[in-house]
Amino acid sequence: MEREPATAYEPKRNSEIRIFESLDEISTDLAEYISQISEISVKERGYFAIALSGGPLVSFLGKLCEAPYNKTLDWSKWYIFWSDERAVAKNHAESNYKLTKEGFLTKVPILNGHVYSINDNATVEDAAKDYEFVIRQLVKVRTIGVSESNDCPKFDLILLDMGSDGHVASLFPNHPALELKDDWVTYITDSPQPPPERITFTLPVINSASNIAIVATGDDKAKAMHLAVSDGTEGPEAPASLPARMVKPTDGKLVWFLDKAAASSLEAENGGDASYEHHEY
């Protein structure tokens, strides 16, 4: 299928940056990207384990609910997780599960038993422990892969959205949760954005994924985007603990999906003459 060209930008090792003219083009390319990883994972492992974030990210999954993907993907092999979730009821307006269910899960034939939401009847601390336990059981039977370098779960794809402050999942700048090494899932009670109580994957789990995609759109993301990928930033704005900058796949690959506004500082830095190319996989 012919797709619109995306701007090429020279990123760090094991990563790629794709810049698009419109949100619709992001959705189109993201659907093809997810489709390819799904097919490869099912062929190689027999499963496709994907972890989603909430917020605006769900709106970019719409193309997967349409032809050809709704008919061609092996939805019975999909296993759905969340890289972070708000500690609210499943029918709450701020629930990532609710957003994903309404915008995606009800439109494709993913098996209900393959959708792993958090326990919304537990305390946020217990919900995090329960979620990690569930993931550990699925790693044991290899429904979720395992990293050869650190024994972390190796999700086939973790799909993230970046906030204007550079946060990913529910890992916020300068937060102690960024330092966790042994936990797979943790909880926070002091999110700088409401609601305050959330569970989140830790950085070791995110960085152990086979594939990581981060979507960032809007000019309010431009500054954080620049800090996340630029080299040698110094001074008061040095991104020592910018979560998006700390996403560095151990053995996998990171792909950024950006619109022009979010990428504006990169293109300015690049002299505005970045080349256009079609992406093939």
PDB file of C-alpha atoms in Angstrom:
ATOM      1  CA  MET A   1       0.000   0.000   0.000  1.00  0.00           C
ATOM      2  CA  GLU A   2       1.396   3.382  -0.995  1.00  0.00           C
ATOM      3  CA  ARG A   3       1.774   5.728   1.937  1.00  0.00           C
ATOM      4  CA  GLU A   4       2.491   9.399   2.300  1.00  0.00           C
ATOM      5  CA  PRO A   5       6.166  10.273   2.722  1.00  0.00           C
ATOM      6  CA  ALA A   6       7.488  11.038   6.159  1.00  0.00           C
ATOM      7  CA  THR A   7      10.466  13.217   6.930  1.00  0.00           C
ATOM      8  CA  ALA A   8      13.684  11.383   7.733  1.00  0.00           C
ATOM      9  CA  TYR A   9      15.726  12.586  10.709  1.00  0.00           C
ATOM     10  CA  GLU A  10      18.975  11.061  11.868  1.00  0.00           C
ATOM     11  CA  PRO A  11      18.283   9.634  15.331  1.00  0.00           C
ATOM     12  CA  LYS A  12      20.261   7.631  17.855  1.00  0.00           C
ATOM     13  CA  ARG A  13      21.193   3.971  17.549  1.00  0.00           C
ATOM     14  CA  ASN A  14      18.267   1.535  17.491  1.00  0.00           C
ATOM     15  CA  SER A  15      15.803   4.329  16.870  1.00  0.00           C
ATOM     16  CA  GLU A  16      14.001   6.027  14.028  1.00  0.00           C
ATOM     17  CA  ILE A  17      12.056   9.268  13.791  1.00  0.00           C
ATOM     18  CA  ARG A  18       9.119   9.615  11.406  1.00  0.00           C
ATOM     19  CA  ILE A  19       7.574  13.021  10.850  1.00  0.00           C
ATOM     20  CA  PHE A  20       4.159  13.354   9.218  1.00  0.00           C
ATOM     21  CA  GLU A  21       2.119  16.140   7.664  1.00  0.00           C
ATOM     22  CA  SER A  22      -1.134  15.183   9.396  1.00  0.00           C
ATOM     23  CA  LEU A  23      -2.603  13.124  12.230  1.00  0.00           C
ATOM     24  CA  ASP A  24      -4.371  10.967   9.657  1.00  0.00           C
ATOM     25  CA  GLU A  25      -1.008  10.049   8.107  1.00  0.00           C
ATOM     26  CA  ILE A  26       0.299   9.087  11.553  1.00  0.00           C
ATOM     27  CA  SER A  27      -2.707   6.787  12.026  1.00  0.00           C
ATOM     28  CA  THR A  28      -2.158   5.212   8.605  1.00  0.00           C
ATOM     29  CA  ASP A  29       1.533   4.536   9.144  1.00  0.00           C
ATOM     30  CA  LEU A  30       1.052   3.431  12.740  1.00  0.00           C
ATOM     31  CA  ALA A  31      -1.550   0.854  11.655  1.00  0.00           C
ATOM     32  CA  GLU A  32       0.862  -0.601   9.111  1.00  0.00           C
ATOM     33  CA  TYR A  33       3.694  -0.585  11.669  1.00  0.00           C
ATOM     34  CA  ILE A  34       1.581  -2.397  14.308  1.00  0.00           C
ATOM     35  CA  SER A  35       0.296  -4.822  11.682  1.00  0.00           C
ATOM     36  CA  GLN A  36       3.826  -5.774  10.635  1.00  0.00           C
ATOM     37  CA  ILE A  37       4.966  -6.365  14.228  1.00  0.00           C
ATOM     38  CA  SER A  38       1.821  -8.378  14.961  1.00  0.00           C
ATOM     39  CA  GLU A  39       2.398 -10.650  11.966  1.00  0.00           C
ATOM     40  CA  ILE A  40       6.068 -11.168  12.787  1.00  0.00           C
ATOM     41  CA  SER A  41       5.359 -11.864  16.481  1.00  0.00           C
ATOM     42  CA  VAL A  42       2.603 -14.384  15.741  1.00  0.00           C
ATOM     43  CA  LYS A  43       4.805 -16.118  13.174  1.00  0.00           C
ATOM     44  CA  GLU A  44       7.842 -16.274  15.467  1.00  0.00           C
ATOM     45  CA  ARG A  45       6.241 -16.730  18.910  1.00  0.00           C
ATOM     46  CA  GLY A  46       2.599 -17.638  18.346  1.00  0.00           C
ATOM     47  CA  TYR A  47       1.415 -14.575  20.263  1.00  0.00           C
ATOM     48  CA  PHE A  48       1.363 -10.788  20.012  1.00  0.00           C
ATOM     49  CA  ALA A  49       1.690  -9.054  23.394  1.00  0.00           C
ATOM     50  CA  ILE A  50       1.086  -5.307  23.152  1.00  0.00           C
ATOM     51  CA  ALA A  51       1.000  -2.748  25.958  1.00  0.00           C
ATOM     52  CA  LEU A  52      -0.931   0.476  25.379  1.00  0.00           C
ATOM     53  CA  SER A  53      -1.044   3.865  27.031  1.00  0.00           C
ATOM     54  CA  GLY A  54      -4.187   5.924  27.355  1.00  0.00           C
ATOM     55  CA  GLY A  55      -4.991   9.501  26.561  1.00  0.00           C
ATOM     56  CA  PRO A  56      -4.929  10.622  22.928  1.00  0.00           C
ATOM     57  CA  LEU A  57      -3.096   7.491  21.816  1.00  0.00           C
ATOM     58  CA  VAL A  58      -6.270   5.440  21.407  1.00  0.00           C
ATOM     59  CA  SER A  59      -7.542   7.800  18.702  1.00  0.00           C
ATOM     60  CA  PHE A  60      -4.593   6.750  16.510  1.00  0.00           C
ATOM     61  CA  LEU A  61      -5.650   3.094  16.542  1.00  0.00           C
ATOM     62  CA  GLY A  62      -8.744   3.678  14.425  1.00  0.00           C
ATOM     63  CA  LYS A  63      -7.221   2.498  11.152  1.00  0.00           C
ATOM     64  CA  LEU A  64      -6.630  -0.957  12.659  1.00  0.00           C
ATOM     65  CA  CYS A  65     -10.409  -1.289  13.012  1.00  0.00           C
ATOM     66  CA  GLU A  66     -10.865  -0.806   9.260  1.00  0.00           C
ATOM     67  CA  ALA A  67     -10.021  -2.778   6.130  1.00  0.00           C
ATOM     68  CA  PRO A  68      -7.743  -4.510   5.500  1.00  0.00           C
ATOM     69  CA  TYR A  69      -6.509  -4.935   9.069  1.00  0.00           C
ATOM     70  CA  ASN A  70      -9.837  -5.837  10.684  1.00  0.00           C
ATOM     71  CA  LYS A  71      -9.958  -8.915   8.441  1.00  0.00           C
ATOM     72  CA  THR A  72      -6.299  -9.794   7.912  1.00  0.00           C
ATOM     73  CA  LEU A  73      -4.761  -9.592  11.396  1.00  0.00           C
ATOM     74  CA  ASP A  74      -4.832 -12.699  13.573  1.00  0.00           C
ATOM     75  CA  TRP A  75      -6.733 -11.010  16.395  1.00  0.00           C
ATOM     76  CA  SER A  76      -7.085 -14.288  18.328  1.00  0.00           C
ATOM     77  CA  LYS A  77      -3.360 -14.133  19.065  1.00  0.00           C
ATOM     78  CA  TRP A  78      -3.432 -10.576  20.466  1.00  0.00           C
ATOM     79  CA  TYR A  79      -2.889 -10.035  24.205  1.00  0.00           C
ATOM     80  CA  ILE A  80      -3.596  -6.524  25.484  1.00  0.00           C
ATOM     81  CA  PHE A  81      -1.913  -4.826  28.446  1.00  0.00           C
ATOM     82  CA  TRP A  82      -1.501  -1.263  29.661  1.00  0.00           C
ATOM     83  CA  SER A  83       1.869   0.346  30.283  1.00  0.00           C
ATOM     84  CA  ASP A  84       0.096   2.596  32.761  1.00  0.00           C
ATOM     85  CA  GLU A  85      -3.358   3.007  34.191  1.00  0.00           C
ATOM     86  CA  ARG A  86      -5.179   5.421  36.443  1.00  0.00           C
ATOM     87  CA  ALA A  87      -6.392   3.952  39.744  1.00  0.00           C
ATOM     88  CA  VAL A  88     -10.054   4.623  38.982  1.00  0.00           C
ATOM     89  CA  ALA A  89     -13.056   2.424  38.249  1.00  0.00           C
ATOM     90  CA  LYS A  90     -13.177   0.803  34.802  1.00  0.00           C
ATOM     91  CA  ASN A  91     -16.210   2.900  33.875  1.00  0.00           C
ATOM     92  CA  HIS A  92     -14.576   6.164  35.017  1.00  0.00           C
ATOM     93  CA  ALA A  93     -14.008   8.843  32.387  1.00  0.00           C
ATOM     94  CA  GLU A  94     -10.244   8.853  33.133  1.00  0.00           C
ATOM     95  CA  SER A  95      -9.791   5.087  32.868  1.00  0.00           C
ATOM     96  CA  ASN A  96      -7.372   4.087  30.116  1.00  0.00           C
ATOM     97  CA  TYR A  97      -9.248   0.784  29.913  1.00  0.00           C
ATOM     98  CA  LYS A  98     -12.545   2.577  29.250  1.00  0.00           C
ATOM     99  CA  LEU A  99     -10.958   4.792  26.569  1.00  0.00           C
ATOM    100  CA  THR A 100      -9.361   1.813  24.865  1.00  0.00           C
ATOM    101  CA  LYS A 101     -12.462  -0.350  25.097  1.00  0.00           C
ATOM    102  CA  GLU A 102     -14.714   2.290  23.542  1.00  0.00           C
ATOM    103  CA  GLY A 103     -12.246   3.445  20.907  1.00  0.00           C
ATOM    104  CA  PHE A 104     -10.654   0.145  19.902  1.00  0.00           C
ATOM    105  CA  LEU A 105     -11.450  -3.108  21.705  1.00  0.00           C
ATOM    106  CA  THR A 106     -15.166  -3.134  20.878  1.00  0.00           C
ATOM    107  CA  LYS A 107     -14.362  -2.701  17.172  1.00  0.00           C
ATOM    108  CA  VAL A 108     -11.999  -5.653  16.667  1.00  0.00           C
ATOM    109  CA  PRO A 109     -12.402  -9.356  17.585  1.00  0.00           C
ATOM    110  CA  ILE A 110      -9.807  -9.515  20.376  1.00  0.00           C
ATOM    111  CA  LEU A 111     -10.764 -12.188  22.912  1.00  0.00           C
ATOM    112  CA  ASN A 112     -12.023 -10.798  26.227  1.00  0.00           C
ATOM    113  CA  GLY A 113      -9.817 -13.288  28.076  1.00  0.00           C
ATOM    114  CA  HIS A 114      -6.758 -11.796  26.390  1.00  0.00           C
ATOM    115  CA  VAL A 115      -7.373  -8.284  27.745  1.00  0.00           C
ATOM    116  CA  TYR A 116      -5.522  -7.683  31.018  1.00  0.00           C
ATOM    117  CA  SER A 117      -6.783  -4.622  32.850  1.00  0.00           C
ATOM    118  CA  ILE A 118      -5.772  -3.725  36.398  1.00  0.00           C
ATOM    119  CA  ASN A 119      -7.814  -4.645  39.469  1.00  0.00           C
ATOM    120  CA  ASP A 120      -9.832  -1.488  40.034  1.00  0.00           C
ATOM    121  CA  ASN A 121     -11.185  -2.783  43.364  1.00  0.00           C
ATOM    122  CA  ALA A 122      -7.763  -2.903  45.019  1.00  0.00           C
ATOM    123  CA  THR A 123      -5.607  -0.171  46.492  1.00  0.00           C
ATOM    124  CA  VAL A 124      -3.192   1.293  43.954  1.00  0.00           C
ATOM    125  CA  GLU A 125      -0.292  -0.497  45.688  1.00  0.00           C
ATOM    126  CA  ASP A 126      -2.051  -3.860  45.554  1.00  0.00           C
ATOM    127  CA  ALA A 127      -3.197  -3.234  41.976  1.00  0.00           C
ATOM    128  CA  ALA A 128       0.438  -2.753  40.934  1.00  0.00           C
ATOM    129  CA  LYS A 129       1.486  -5.967  42.736  1.00  0.00           C
ATOM    130  CA  ASP A 130      -1.395  -7.891  41.181  1.00  0.00           C
ATOM    131  CA  TYR A 131      -0.574  -6.647  37.691  1.00  0.00           C
ATOM    132  CA  GLU A 132       3.091  -7.599  38.040  1.00  0.00           C
ATOM    133  CA  PHE A 133       2.045 -11.062  39.279  1.00  0.00           C
ATOM    134  CA  VAL A 134      -0.207 -11.570  36.233  1.00  0.00           C
ATOM    135  CA  ILE A 135       2.610 -10.538  33.891  1.00  0.00           C
ATOM    136  CA  ARG A 136       5.065 -12.866  35.664  1.00  0.00           C
ATOM    137  CA  GLN A 137       2.690 -15.809  35.154  1.00  0.00           C
ATOM    138  CA  LEU A 138       2.373 -15.015  31.437  1.00  0.00           C
ATOM    139  CA  VAL A 139       6.153 -14.704  31.085  1.00  0.00           C
ATOM    140  CA  LYS A 140       6.519 -18.166  32.656  1.00  0.00           C
ATOM    141  CA  VAL A 141       4.411 -19.706  29.892  1.00  0.00           C
ATOM    142  CA  ARG A 142       5.966 -17.370  27.290  1.00  0.00           C
ATOM    143  CA  THR A 143       2.724 -15.694  26.250  1.00  0.00           C
ATOM    144  CA  ILE A 144       4.886 -12.654  26.913  1.00  0.00           C
ATOM    145  CA  GLY A 145       8.489 -13.070  25.854  1.00  0.00           C
ATOM    146  CA  VAL A 146      11.439 -12.725  28.198  1.00  0.00           C
ATOM    147  CA  SER A 147      14.536 -10.599  27.796  1.00  0.00           C
ATOM    148  CA  GLU A 148      17.725 -12.617  27.546  1.00  0.00           C
ATOM    149  CA  SER A 149      19.762  -9.856  29.144  1.00  0.00           C
ATOM    150  CA  ASN A 150      17.783  -9.067  32.309  1.00  0.00           C
ATOM    151  CA  ASP A 151      14.852 -11.523  32.681  1.00  0.00           C
ATOM    152  CA  CYS A 152      12.351  -8.682  32.245  1.00  0.00           C
ATOM    153  CA  PRO A 153       9.208  -9.272  30.218  1.00  0.00           C
ATOM    154  CA  LYS A 154       9.864  -8.645  26.540  1.00  0.00           C
ATOM    155  CA  PHE A 155       6.644  -7.245  25.142  1.00  0.00           C
ATOM    156  CA  ASP A 156       6.383  -7.411  21.367  1.00  0.00           C
ATOM    157  CA  LEU A 157       5.308  -3.763  21.299  1.00  0.00           C
ATOM    158  CA  ILE A 158       4.889  -1.035  23.895  1.00  0.00           C
ATOM    159  CA  LEU A 159       2.974   1.923  22.496  1.00  0.00           C
ATOM    160  CA  LEU A 160       3.480   5.188  24.377  1.00  0.00           C
ATOM    161  CA  ASP A 161       2.358   8.792  24.229  1.00  0.00           C
ATOM    162  CA  MET A 162       4.727  11.575  25.313  1.00  0.00           C
ATOM    163  CA  GLY A 163       3.437  14.426  27.455  1.00  0.00           C
ATOM    164  CA  SER A 164       4.512  18.034  27.048  1.00  0.00           C
ATOM    165  CA  ASP A 165       6.728  17.577  30.139  1.00  0.00           C
ATOM    166  CA  GLY A 166       8.444  14.588  28.519  1.00  0.00           C
ATOM    167  CA  HIS A 167       6.674  11.947  30.610  1.00  0.00           C
ATOM    168  CA  VAL A 168       5.897   8.512  29.177  1.00  0.00           C
ATOM    169  CA  ALA A 169       3.529   5.927  30.687  1.00  0.00           C
ATOM    170  CA  SER A 170       3.100   7.368  34.198  1.00  0.00           C
ATOM    171  CA  LEU A 171       6.806   8.027  34.647  1.00  0.00           C
ATOM    172  CA  PHE A 172       7.221  11.735  35.301  1.00  0.00           C
ATOM    173  CA  PRO A 173      10.363  13.929  35.302  1.00  0.00           C
ATOM    174  CA  ASN A 174      12.493  13.717  38.454  1.00  0.00           C
ATOM    175  CA  HIS A 175      10.198  11.110  40.017  1.00  0.00           C
ATOM    176  CA  PRO A 176      11.733   8.359  42.207  1.00  0.00           C
ATOM    177  CA  ALA A 177       9.927   5.736  40.108  1.00  0.00           C
ATOM    178  CA  LEU A 178      12.465   6.419  37.344  1.00  0.00           C
ATOM    179  CA  GLU A 179      15.173   4.840  39.505  1.00  0.00           C
ATOM    180  CA  LEU A 180      13.466   1.479  40.054  1.00  0.00           C
ATOM    181  CA  LYS A 181      15.508  -1.446  38.745  1.00  0.00           C
ATOM    182  CA  ASP A 182      13.864  -4.637  40.040  1.00  0.00           C
ATOM    183  CA  ASP A 183      10.142  -3.849  39.969  1.00  0.00           C
ATOM    184  CA  TRP A 184       8.264  -4.506  36.733  1.00  0.00           C
ATOM    185  CA  VAL A 185       5.184  -2.563  37.720  1.00  0.00           C
ATOM    186  CA  THR A 186       5.062   0.203  40.308  1.00  0.00           C
ATOM    187  CA  TYR A 187       2.538   2.691  41.604  1.00  0.00           C
ATOM    188  CA  ILE A 188       2.538   6.402  42.250  1.00  0.00           C
ATOM    189  CA  THR A 189       0.245   8.459  44.463  1.00  0.00           C
ATOM    190  CA  ASP A 190       1.526  11.897  43.501  1.00  0.00           C
ATOM    191  CA  SER A 191       1.073  12.257  39.740  1.00  0.00           C
ATOM    192  CA  PRO A 192       1.554  15.921  38.755  1.00  0.00           C
ATOM    193  CA  GLN A 193      -1.446  15.422  36.474  1.00  0.00           C
ATOM    194  CA  PRO A 194      -4.791  14.152  37.766  1.00  0.00           C
ATOM    195  CA  PRO A 195      -5.756  11.598  38.850  1.00  0.00           C
ATOM    196  CA  PRO A 196      -2.840  11.315  41.325  1.00  0.00           C
ATOM    197  CA  GLU A 197      -2.891   7.526  41.831  1.00  0.00           C
ATOM    198  CA  ARG A 198      -1.609   5.399  38.946  1.00  0.00           C
ATOM    199  CA  ILE A 199       0.216   2.193  38.158  1.00  0.00           C
ATOM    200  CA  THR A 200       2.979   2.145  35.576  1.00  0.00           C
ATOM    201  CA  PHE A 201       5.544  -0.083  33.935  1.00  0.00           C
ATOM    202  CA  THR A 202       9.073   0.736  35.055  1.00  0.00           C
ATOM    203  CA  LEU A 203      11.861   1.787  32.692  1.00  0.00           C
ATOM    204  CA  PRO A 204      13.548  -1.666  32.664  1.00  0.00           C
ATOM    205  CA  VAL A 205      10.298  -3.217  31.360  1.00  0.00           C
ATOM    206  CA  ILE A 206       9.758  -0.511  28.761  1.00  0.00           C
ATOM    207  CA  ASN A 207      13.359  -0.729  27.571  1.00  0.00           C
ATOM    208  CA  SER A 208      13.199  -4.535  27.339  1.00  0.00           C
ATOM    209  CA  ALA A 209      10.442  -4.504  24.705  1.00  0.00           C
ATOM    210  CA  SER A 210      11.177  -5.784  21.202  1.00  0.00           C
ATOM    211  CA  ASN A 211       9.577  -2.641  19.806  1.00  0.00           C
ATOM    212  CA  ILE A 212       8.692   0.703  21.366  1.00  0.00           C
ATOM    213  CA  ALA A 213       6.687   3.382  19.593  1.00  0.00           C
ATOM    214  CA  ILE A 214       6.216   6.871  21.012  1.00  0.00           C
ATOM    215  CA  VAL A 215       3.611   9.185  19.520  1.00  0.00           C
ATOM    216  CA  ALA A 216       3.950  12.934  20.055  1.00  0.00           C
ATOM    217  CA  THR A 217       1.784  15.570  18.403  1.00  0.00           C
ATOM    218  CA  GLY A 218       1.260  19.287  18.863  1.00  0.00           C
ATOM    219  CA  ASP A 219       3.599  22.230  19.310  1.00  0.00           C
ATOM    220  CA  ASP A 220       3.437  21.889  23.103  1.00  0.00           C
ATOM    221  CA  LYS A 221       5.576  18.750  22.662  1.00  0.00           C
ATOM    222  CA  ALA A 222       8.307  20.422  20.582  1.00  0.00           C
ATOM    223  CA  LYS A 223      10.546  21.432  23.487  1.00  0.00           C
ATOM    224  CA  ALA A 224      10.360  18.062  25.225  1.00  0.00           C
ATOM    225  CA  MET A 225      10.933  16.326  21.896  1.00  0.00           C
ATOM    226  CA  HIS A 226      14.104  18.329  21.340  1.00  0.00           C
ATOM    227  CA  LEU A 227      15.377  17.467  24.823  1.00  0.00           C
ATOM    228  CA  ALA A 228      14.449  13.807  24.364  1.00  0.00           C
ATOM    229  CA  VAL A 229      16.553  13.197  21.266  1.00  0.00           C
ATOM    230  CA  SER A 230      19.180  15.938  21.008  1.00  0.00           C
ATOM    231  CA  ASP A 231      22.779  15.281  21.937  1.00  0.00           C
ATOM    232  CA  GLY A 232      24.730  17.012  24.672  1.00  0.00           C
ATOM    233  CA  THR A 233      22.102  19.397  26.015  1.00  0.00           C
ATOM    234  CA  GLU A 234      23.657  21.307  28.900  1.00  0.00           C
ATOM    235  CA  GLY A 235      22.688  24.030  31.345  1.00  0.00           C
ATOM    236  CA  PRO A 236      19.544  24.433  33.427  1.00  0.00           C
ATOM    237  CA  GLU A 237      17.427  22.588  30.864  1.00  0.00           C
ATOM    238  CA  ALA A 238      19.697  19.533  30.710  1.00  0.00           C
ATOM    239  CA  PRO A 239      17.300  16.577  30.552  1.00  0.00           C
ATOM    240  CA  ALA A 240      19.011  14.473  33.215  1.00  0.00           C
ATOM    241  CA  SER A 241      15.800  12.701  34.123  1.00  0.00           C
ATOM    242  CA  LEU A 242      13.482  13.375  31.218  1.00  0.00           C
ATOM    243  CA  PRO A 243      11.578  10.069  30.992  1.00  0.00           C
ATOM    244  CA  ALA A 244      11.243  10.127  27.192  1.00  0.00           C
ATOM    245  CA  ARG A 245      15.013  10.521  26.889  1.00  0.00           C
ATOM    246  CA  MET A 246      15.481   7.513  29.157  1.00  0.00           C
ATOM    247  CA  VAL A 247      13.597   5.240  26.767  1.00  0.00           C
ATOM    248  CA  LYS A 248      16.525   3.324  25.263  1.00  0.00           C
ATOM    249  CA  PRO A 249      15.731  -0.173  24.020  1.00  0.00           C
ATOM    250  CA  THR A 250      18.110  -2.824  25.361  1.00  0.00           C
ATOM    251  CA  ASP A 251      17.732  -5.194  22.415  1.00  0.00           C
ATOM    252  CA  GLY A 252      14.776  -3.716  20.558  1.00  0.00           C
ATOM    253  CA  LYS A 253      13.967  -0.716  18.406  1.00  0.00           C
ATOM    254  CA  LEU A 254      12.331   2.640  19.148  1.00  0.00           C
ATOM    255  CA  VAL A 255      10.257   4.499  16.545  1.00  0.00           C
ATOM    256  CA  TRP A 256       8.947   8.031  17.076  1.00  0.00           C
ATOM    257  CA  PHE A 257       5.735   9.073  15.302  1.00  0.00           C
ATOM    258  CA  LEU A 258       5.584  12.877  15.185  1.00  0.00           C
ATOM    259  CA  ASP A 259       3.564  15.546  13.488  1.00  0.00           C
ATOM    260  CA  LYS A 260       5.263  18.653  12.100  1.00  0.00           C
ATOM    261  CA  ALA A 261       4.415  20.704  15.184  1.00  0.00           C
ATOM    262  CA  ALA A 262       5.993  18.268  17.662  1.00  0.00           C
ATOM    263  CA  ALA A 263       9.043  17.942  15.377  1.00  0.00           C
ATOM    264  CA  SER A 264       9.448  21.668  14.742  1.00  0.00           C
ATOM    265  CA  SER A 265      12.527  22.080  16.928  1.00  0.00           C
ATOM    266  CA  LEU A 266      14.200  19.078  15.265  1.00  0.00           C
ATOM    267  CA  GLU A 267      13.590  20.418  11.795  1.00  0.00           C
ATOM    268  CA  ALA A 268      14.863  23.856  12.806  1.00  0.00           C
ATOM    269  CA  GLU A 269      17.996  22.269  14.255  1.00  0.00           C
ATOM    270  CA  ASN A 270      18.373  20.214  11.097  1.00  0.00           C
ATOM    271  CA  GLY A 271      18.337  23.344   8.974  1.00  0.00           C
ATOM    272  CA  GLY A 272      14.815  22.718   7.748  1.00  0.00           C
ATOM    273  CA  ASP A 273      16.092  20.631   4.846  1.00  0.00           C
ATOM    274  CA  ALA A 274      15.306  17.154   6.093  1.00  0.00           C
ATOM    275  CA  SER A 275      14.681  14.800   3.212  1.00  0.00           C
ATOM    276  CA  TYR A 276      11.439  12.929   2.582  1.00  0.00           C
ATOM    277  CA  GLU A 277      11.279   9.227   2.075  1.00  0.00           C
ATOM    278  CA  HIS A 278       8.842   6.332   1.967  1.00  0.00           C
ATOM    279  CA  HIS A 279       9.260   3.912   4.853  1.00  0.00           C
ATOM    280  CA  GLU A 280       9.414   0.240   4.090  1.00  0.00           C
ATOM    281  CA  TYR A 281       9.742  -2.482   6.698  1.00  0.00           C
TER     282      TYR A 281
END
